[in-house]
Amino acid sequence: MGLVGPNGREIPRCTPEARGRRRLTRGDIMLVLGIETSQRPGTVALCDASTCLDERPLELPNQQHAQALPSVVAALFSDHSRLIDDLALLAVSHGPGSFTGLRVGMAFAKTLAWATGCPLVPVDTFVAIATDAPDDVDSLYVVADAHRQELFTRHYRRGADRQWTPTGEFAIESAQAWCRSRQPGDAIAGPALSSILDQLPDHVRPITLETSLPRAQAIATLGRRDHQAGRHAEIATLEPFYLRRSAAEENRETRRAASTS
C-alpha cells in the first residue's frame, strides 16, 4: 500500500532490506505512529524514543476519517523529514468508541502494518484516557456515550508502577442510574463527561482533561510500553473492540428475525 502525500506523490514502501539497515543504524531509537479514531475528529501522533514529535487532528476540509488519515500521516512524515522506512511500531486505539471511526482506524493500521512489516499493538481506548488524569488520581471511572441514554463504563486503578489497570469488566449502564450511584470522591473522565455533568452529584470529582478525549500521543506511549512487554496483535485476526453491535447491524438482525417469524 502506498501513502500519498499532500503533493500527490506516493511515499515509498519500506523494504525488508531498508528495515534491516535501519535497525542497525538507528539503535534504540524507535519511531512510533499512534492512531486514535474512536472519537471525532480523531488524532495521529508521531513519537520517537524520548518525545512526541507531533500530534495532529484528522481534520481536512470535506474529508472523513478514511480520507484524512493517509494525507495527515503522510504530512507528518514529510514535515519531520522521516520516511515510512523509519517506522518501527504502530499503535492503534482498540475501542470502545465510534463504530465507523474504530473500523477506519483499525483498517488503516492493519494495512500499513502489513505493508511495512511493523508490529501492531492495539491499545485500550479507556486506558489512553486515564493516562492523562492528574497525578493525584489513583482511581478513575471512564465513561463514553453508548447512545440510548446509556454509557460505556469501566473502572481503573493506578498501581505502584503508575500504570492503569481495570478492576472489572466493561459495562453498558443507564446514564441516569449510573450517575445516581456514584460515591463521594469518585473521579470520572471520558468523552461522555460533559453530557452527564448535570446528572452527577456534587460529591464526585469530574476530571476535565484537556479535551476529555483519547489522544494519539497516549496511544503511541501505551503501544510502546506493550511492545516492550512483548504484547502484539495478529494482523489477520485483529478487530476493533465493540460493547454492542452498531444500530445498522441490530436493525438488520431485527428485520431478519421478523422475516423468519
mmCIF file of C-alpha atoms in Angstrom:
data_model
loop_
_atom_site.group_PDB
_atom_site.id
_atom_site.type_symbol
_atom_site.label_atom_id
_atom_site.label_comp_id
_atom_site.label_asym_id
_atom_site.label_seq_id
_atom_site.Cartn_x
_atom_site.Cartn_y
_atom_site.Cartn_z
ATOM 1 C CA MET A 1 0.000 0.000 0.000
ATOM 2 C CA GLY A 2 1.333 3.423 -0.871
ATOM 3 C CA LEU A 3 0.697 6.547 1.172
ATOM 4 C CA VAL A 4 0.012 9.628 -0.908
ATOM 5 C CA GLY A 5 1.256 12.934 0.433
ATOM 6 C CA PRO A 6 -0.344 16.370 0.096
ATOM 7 C CA ASN A 7 1.717 16.946 -3.046
ATOM 8 C CA GLY A 8 0.161 13.883 -4.668
ATOM 9 C CA ARG A 9 3.377 11.845 -4.587
ATOM 10 C CA GLU A 10 3.426 8.371 -3.120
ATOM 11 C CA ILE A 11 5.599 7.745 -0.061
ATOM 12 C CA PRO A 12 7.818 4.720 -0.849
ATOM 13 C CA ARG A 13 7.058 1.393 0.766
ATOM 14 C CA CYS A 14 9.578 0.080 3.284
ATOM 15 C CA THR A 15 11.594 -2.879 2.009
ATOM 16 C CA PRO A 16 12.969 -5.657 4.227
ATOM 17 C CA GLU A 17 16.495 -4.552 3.288
ATOM 18 C CA ALA A 18 15.838 -0.972 4.345
ATOM 19 C CA ARG A 19 14.241 -2.157 7.581
ATOM 20 C CA GLY A 20 17.305 -4.229 8.391
ATOM 21 C CA ARG A 21 19.640 -1.309 7.723
ATOM 22 C CA ARG A 22 17.536 0.968 9.880
ATOM 23 C CA ARG A 23 17.712 -1.408 12.828
ATOM 24 C CA LEU A 24 21.489 -1.437 12.545
ATOM 25 C CA THR A 25 21.926 2.308 12.191
ATOM 26 C CA ARG A 26 19.204 3.783 14.428
ATOM 27 C CA GLY A 27 19.968 1.746 17.554
ATOM 28 C CA ASP A 28 17.311 2.038 20.251
ATOM 29 C CA ILE A 29 15.531 4.968 18.605
ATOM 30 C CA MET A 30 12.017 3.729 17.891
ATOM 31 C CA LEU A 31 9.623 5.737 15.768
ATOM 32 C CA VAL A 32 6.009 5.019 16.718
ATOM 33 C CA LEU A 33 2.837 6.078 14.916
ATOM 34 C CA GLY A 34 -0.208 6.357 17.187
ATOM 35 C CA ILE A 35 -3.687 6.318 15.630
ATOM 36 C CA GLU A 36 -6.814 7.364 17.555
ATOM 37 C CA THR A 37 -10.154 7.310 15.718
ATOM 38 C CA SER A 38 -12.588 6.180 18.423
ATOM 39 C CA GLN A 39 -13.969 9.735 18.687
ATOM 40 C CA ARG A 40 -14.256 12.690 16.351
ATOM 41 C CA PRO A 41 -12.188 14.285 14.991
ATOM 42 C CA GLY A 42 -9.520 11.731 15.913
ATOM 43 C CA THR A 43 -5.767 12.313 16.024
ATOM 44 C CA VAL A 44 -2.488 10.805 14.861
ATOM 45 C CA ALA A 45 0.860 11.202 16.608
ATOM 46 C CA LEU A 46 4.440 10.554 15.586
ATOM 47 C CA CYS A 47 6.722 9.811 18.546
ATOM 48 C CA ASP A 48 10.340 8.794 18.922
ATOM 49 C CA ALA A 49 12.065 7.170 21.896
ATOM 50 C CA SER A 50 12.005 10.284 24.065
ATOM 51 C CA THR A 51 9.238 12.607 22.922
ATOM 52 C CA CYS A 52 6.153 13.155 20.809
ATOM 53 C CA LEU A 53 7.347 14.839 17.641
ATOM 54 C CA ASP A 54 3.876 15.938 16.608
ATOM 55 C CA GLU A 55 0.186 15.216 17.144
ATOM 56 C CA ARG A 56 -2.419 16.331 14.628
ATOM 57 C CA PRO A 57 -6.210 16.190 14.354
ATOM 58 C CA LEU A 58 -7.787 14.308 11.490
ATOM 59 C CA GLU A 59 -9.443 17.416 10.163
ATOM 60 C CA LEU A 60 -9.250 18.219 6.482
ATOM 61 C CA PRO A 61 -11.901 20.162 4.551
ATOM 62 C CA ASN A 62 -14.752 17.944 3.364
ATOM 63 C CA GLN A 63 -12.958 14.738 4.367
ATOM 64 C CA GLN A 64 -13.937 11.931 6.715
ATOM 65 C CA HIS A 65 -11.556 9.748 8.756
ATOM 66 C CA ALA A 66 -10.944 7.339 5.876
ATOM 67 C CA GLN A 67 -9.951 10.152 3.529
ATOM 68 C CA ALA A 68 -7.994 12.267 6.014
ATOM 69 C CA LEU A 69 -5.855 9.523 7.581
ATOM 70 C CA PRO A 70 -3.445 8.857 4.682
ATOM 71 C CA SER A 71 -2.971 12.562 3.940
ATOM 72 C CA VAL A 72 -2.380 13.590 7.558
ATOM 73 C CA VAL A 73 0.004 10.681 8.207
ATOM 74 C CA ALA A 74 1.930 11.423 5.023
ATOM 75 C CA ALA A 75 2.230 15.082 6.031
ATOM 76 C CA LEU A 76 3.510 14.068 9.484
ATOM 77 C CA PHE A 77 6.351 12.054 7.997
ATOM 78 C CA SER A 78 7.149 14.658 5.367
ATOM 79 C CA ASP A 79 7.147 17.629 7.761
ATOM 80 C CA HIS A 80 9.511 15.855 10.156
ATOM 81 C CA SER A 81 11.837 14.592 7.413
ATOM 82 C CA ARG A 82 11.026 10.957 8.144
ATOM 83 C CA LEU A 83 10.357 8.074 5.783
ATOM 84 C CA ILE A 84 7.933 5.216 6.156
ATOM 85 C CA ASP A 85 11.162 3.173 6.297
ATOM 86 C CA ASP A 86 11.845 4.794 9.685
ATOM 87 C CA LEU A 87 8.629 3.494 11.255
ATOM 88 C CA ALA A 88 9.229 0.765 13.838
ATOM 89 C CA LEU A 89 5.844 0.340 15.548
ATOM 90 C CA LEU A 90 2.159 1.053 15.013
ATOM 91 C CA ALA A 91 -0.256 1.580 17.898
ATOM 92 C CA VAL A 92 -3.991 1.901 17.305
ATOM 93 C CA SER A 93 -6.962 2.712 19.504
ATOM 94 C CA HIS A 94 -8.824 -0.568 20.026
ATOM 95 C CA GLY A 95 -12.116 0.672 21.489
ATOM 96 C CA PRO A 96 -14.730 1.032 22.711
ATOM 97 C CA GLY A 97 -15.879 4.009 20.681
ATOM 98 C CA SER A 98 -17.413 5.021 17.376
ATOM 99 C CA PHE A 99 -18.158 2.002 15.176
ATOM 100 C CA THR A 100 -17.168 3.731 11.964
ATOM 101 C CA GLY A 101 -14.185 5.536 13.455
ATOM 102 C CA LEU A 102 -12.714 2.398 15.014
ATOM 103 C CA ARG A 103 -13.170 0.408 11.813
ATOM 104 C CA VAL A 104 -11.467 3.060 9.706
ATOM 105 C CA GLY A 105 -8.532 3.455 12.089
ATOM 106 C CA MET A 106 -8.068 -0.282 12.511
ATOM 107 C CA ALA A 107 -8.240 -0.970 8.767
ATOM 108 C CA PHE A 108 -5.653 1.720 8.059
ATOM 109 C CA ALA A 109 -3.331 0.489 10.830
ATOM 110 C CA LYS A 110 -3.590 -3.149 9.722
ATOM 111 C CA THR A 111 -2.905 -2.271 6.094
ATOM 112 C CA LEU A 112 0.079 -0.093 6.999
ATOM 113 C CA ALA A 113 1.451 -2.754 9.362
ATOM 114 C CA TRP A 114 1.154 -5.384 6.644
ATOM 115 C CA ALA A 115 2.807 -3.143 4.054
ATOM 116 C CA THR A 116 5.728 -2.120 6.264
ATOM 117 C CA GLY A 117 6.225 -5.254 8.346
ATOM 118 C CA CYS A 118 5.918 -3.201 11.539
ATOM 119 C CA PRO A 119 4.404 -4.827 14.635
ATOM 120 C CA LEU A 120 0.919 -3.582 15.509
ATOM 121 C CA VAL A 121 -0.277 -3.051 19.092
ATOM 122 C CA PRO A 122 -3.964 -2.433 19.938
ATOM 123 C CA VAL A 123 -4.468 -0.106 22.908
ATOM 124 C CA ASP A 124 -7.436 0.057 25.295
ATOM 125 C CA THR A 125 -9.022 3.414 24.446
ATOM 126 C CA PHE A 126 -10.149 3.996 28.030
ATOM 127 C CA VAL A 127 -6.627 3.436 29.389
ATOM 128 C CA ALA A 128 -5.420 6.100 26.962
ATOM 129 C CA ILE A 129 -7.938 8.491 28.525
ATOM 130 C CA ALA A 130 -6.858 7.545 32.063
ATOM 131 C CA THR A 131 -3.222 8.189 31.161
ATOM 132 C CA ASP A 132 -3.939 11.925 31.048
ATOM 133 C CA ALA A 133 -5.500 12.035 34.540
ATOM 134 C CA PRO A 134 -3.803 14.202 37.216
ATOM 135 C CA ASP A 135 -1.051 12.555 39.242
ATOM 136 C CA ASP A 136 -3.105 12.615 42.457
ATOM 137 C CA VAL A 137 -5.873 10.478 40.912
ATOM 138 C CA ASP A 138 -5.363 6.755 41.540
ATOM 139 C CA SER A 139 -8.950 5.556 40.992
ATOM 140 C CA LEU A 140 -10.917 6.569 37.912
ATOM 141 C CA TYR A 141 -14.171 5.806 36.122
ATOM 142 C CA VAL A 142 -14.023 6.330 32.355
ATOM 143 C CA VAL A 143 -17.304 6.939 30.531
ATOM 144 C CA ALA A 144 -18.261 7.165 26.867
ATOM 145 C CA ASP A 145 -21.584 7.722 25.148
ATOM 146 C CA ALA A 146 -23.374 4.467 24.310
ATOM 147 C CA HIS A 147 -26.421 6.358 22.959
ATOM 148 C CA ARG A 148 -29.990 5.448 24.035
ATOM 149 C CA GLN A 149 -29.319 7.380 27.292
ATOM 150 C CA GLU A 150 -26.682 4.807 28.219
ATOM 151 C CA LEU A 151 -22.960 4.857 28.985
ATOM 152 C CA PHE A 152 -19.992 2.626 28.311
ATOM 153 C CA THR A 153 -18.183 2.496 31.658
ATOM 154 C CA ARG A 154 -15.148 0.895 33.255
ATOM 155 C CA HIS A 155 -13.239 1.494 36.469
ATOM 156 C CA TYR A 156 -9.442 1.677 36.573
ATOM 157 C CA ARG A 157 -6.891 1.859 39.374
ATOM 158 C CA ARG A 158 -3.347 3.176 39.172
ATOM 159 C CA GLY A 159 -0.760 0.842 40.667
ATOM 160 C CA ALA A 160 2.570 1.417 42.378
ATOM 161 C CA ASP A 161 4.181 1.355 38.927
ATOM 162 C CA ARG A 162 1.855 4.262 37.951
ATOM 163 C CA GLN A 163 0.193 2.128 35.286
ATOM 164 C CA TRP A 164 -3.588 1.893 34.990
ATOM 165 C CA THR A 165 -5.321 -1.487 35.184
ATOM 166 C CA PRO A 166 -9.051 -2.291 35.111
ATOM 167 C CA THR A 167 -10.744 -3.520 38.277
ATOM 168 C CA GLY A 168 -13.700 -5.013 36.414
ATOM 169 C CA GLU A 169 -15.245 -5.539 33.005
ATOM 170 C CA PHE A 170 -16.622 -3.004 30.550
ATOM 171 C CA ALA A 171 -20.309 -2.344 31.143
ATOM 172 C CA ILE A 172 -23.255 -0.654 29.459
ATOM 173 C CA GLU A 173 -25.190 1.320 32.069
ATOM 174 C CA SER A 174 -28.225 3.564 32.226
ATOM 175 C CA ALA A 175 -26.718 7.047 32.403
ATOM 176 C CA GLN A 176 -29.210 8.232 34.997
ATOM 177 C CA ALA A 177 -28.849 5.197 37.267
ATOM 178 C CA TRP A 178 -25.059 5.174 36.988
ATOM 179 C CA CYS A 179 -24.804 8.842 37.935
ATOM 180 C CA ARG A 180 -27.089 8.369 40.945
ATOM 181 C CA SER A 181 -24.943 5.505 42.248
ATOM 182 C CA ARG A 182 -21.673 7.471 42.385
ATOM 183 C CA GLN A 183 -19.941 7.618 45.748
ATOM 184 C CA PRO A 184 -18.180 10.591 47.412
ATOM 185 C CA GLY A 185 -14.813 11.253 45.818
ATOM 186 C CA ASP A 186 -15.400 9.151 42.690
ATOM 187 C CA ALA A 187 -13.219 10.558 39.902
ATOM 188 C CA ILE A 188 -14.798 10.480 36.437
ATOM 189 C CA ALA A 189 -13.365 11.240 32.990
ATOM 190 C CA GLY A 190 -14.106 10.478 29.365
ATOM 191 C CA PRO A 191 -15.919 11.660 26.249
ATOM 192 C CA ALA A 192 -19.366 11.410 27.888
ATOM 193 C CA LEU A 193 -18.433 13.501 30.937
ATOM 194 C CA SER A 194 -19.745 16.781 29.556
ATOM 195 C CA SER A 195 -23.130 15.221 28.748
ATOM 196 C CA ILE A 196 -23.705 13.889 32.292
ATOM 197 C CA LEU A 197 -22.295 16.719 34.416
ATOM 198 C CA ASP A 198 -25.760 17.975 35.317
ATOM 199 C CA GLN A 199 -26.750 14.468 36.493
ATOM 200 C CA LEU A 200 -23.736 13.863 38.735
ATOM 201 C CA PRO A 201 -23.963 14.514 42.487
ATOM 202 C CA ASP A 202 -21.853 17.308 43.942
ATOM 203 C CA HIS A 203 -19.649 14.913 45.914
ATOM 204 C CA VAL A 204 -17.917 13.373 42.859
ATOM 205 C CA ARG A 205 -14.783 14.677 41.120
ATOM 206 C CA PRO A 206 -15.173 15.328 37.395
ATOM 207 C CA ILE A 207 -11.758 15.169 35.729
ATOM 208 C CA THR A 208 -11.945 17.755 32.978
ATOM 209 C CA LEU A 209 -8.969 16.755 30.869
ATOM 210 C CA GLU A 210 -7.674 18.933 28.063
ATOM 211 C CA THR A 211 -10.316 17.601 25.710
ATOM 212 C CA SER A 212 -11.803 14.619 27.626
ATOM 213 C CA LEU A 213 -10.968 12.620 24.511
ATOM 214 C CA PRO A 214 -8.333 9.916 23.992
ATOM 215 C CA ARG A 215 -5.203 11.217 22.271
ATOM 216 C CA ALA A 216 -2.955 9.547 19.737
ATOM 217 C CA GLN A 217 0.094 10.524 21.797
ATOM 218 C CA ALA A 218 -1.201 8.389 24.685
ATOM 219 C CA ILE A 219 -1.963 5.566 22.238
ATOM 220 C CA ALA A 220 1.644 5.698 20.987
ATOM 221 C CA THR A 221 3.077 5.772 24.526
ATOM 222 C CA LEU A 222 0.985 2.825 25.697
ATOM 223 C CA GLY A 223 1.686 0.939 22.480
ATOM 224 C CA ARG A 224 5.419 1.318 23.051
ATOM 225 C CA ARG A 225 5.044 0.015 26.616
ATOM 226 C CA ASP A 226 3.062 -3.024 25.467
ATOM 227 C CA HIS A 227 5.543 -3.670 22.657
ATOM 228 C CA GLN A 228 8.416 -3.665 25.135
ATOM 229 C CA ALA A 229 6.451 -6.152 27.249
ATOM 230 C CA GLY A 230 6.126 -8.438 24.228
ATOM 231 C CA ARG A 231 2.430 -7.832 23.553
ATOM 232 C CA HIS A 232 1.468 -7.600 19.880
ATOM 233 C CA ALA A 233 -1.516 -8.452 17.693
ATOM 234 C CA GLU A 234 -2.006 -10.859 14.839
ATOM 235 C CA ILE A 235 -2.802 -8.527 11.970
ATOM 236 C CA ALA A 236 -5.067 -11.003 10.188
ATOM 237 C CA THR A 237 -7.379 -11.547 13.169
ATOM 238 C CA LEU A 238 -7.302 -8.179 14.950
ATOM 239 C CA GLU A 239 -10.683 -6.438 15.109
ATOM 240 C CA PRO A 240 -11.963 -3.344 16.927
ATOM 241 C CA PHE A 241 -13.492 -3.911 20.361
ATOM 242 C CA TYR A 242 -17.219 -3.179 20.472
ATOM 243 C CA LEU A 243 -19.501 -3.496 23.502
ATOM 244 C CA ARG A 244 -22.557 -3.732 21.269
ATOM 245 C CA ARG A 245 -23.338 -4.025 17.606
ATOM 246 C CA SER A 246 -23.981 -0.923 15.553
ATOM 247 C CA ALA A 247 -27.549 0.301 15.097
ATOM 248 C CA ALA A 248 -27.435 -0.783 11.441
ATOM 249 C CA GLU A 249 -26.393 -4.312 12.421
ATOM 250 C CA GLU A 250 -29.087 -4.521 15.086
ATOM 251 C CA ASN A 251 -31.717 -3.281 12.619
ATOM 252 C CA ARG A 252 -30.662 -5.935 10.095
ATOM 253 C CA GLU A 253 -30.922 -8.604 12.786
ATOM 254 C CA THR A 254 -34.379 -7.372 13.780
ATOM 255 C CA ARG A 255 -35.580 -7.448 10.159
ATOM 256 C CA ARG A 256 -34.075 -10.905 9.673
ATOM 257 C CA ALA A 257 -35.821 -12.215 12.785
ATOM 258 C CA ALA A 258 -39.118 -10.658 11.714
ATOM 259 C CA SER A 259 -38.894 -12.203 8.251
ATOM 260 C CA THR A 260 -38.411 -15.700 9.664
ATOM 261 C CA SER A 261 -41.113 -15.498 12.333
#
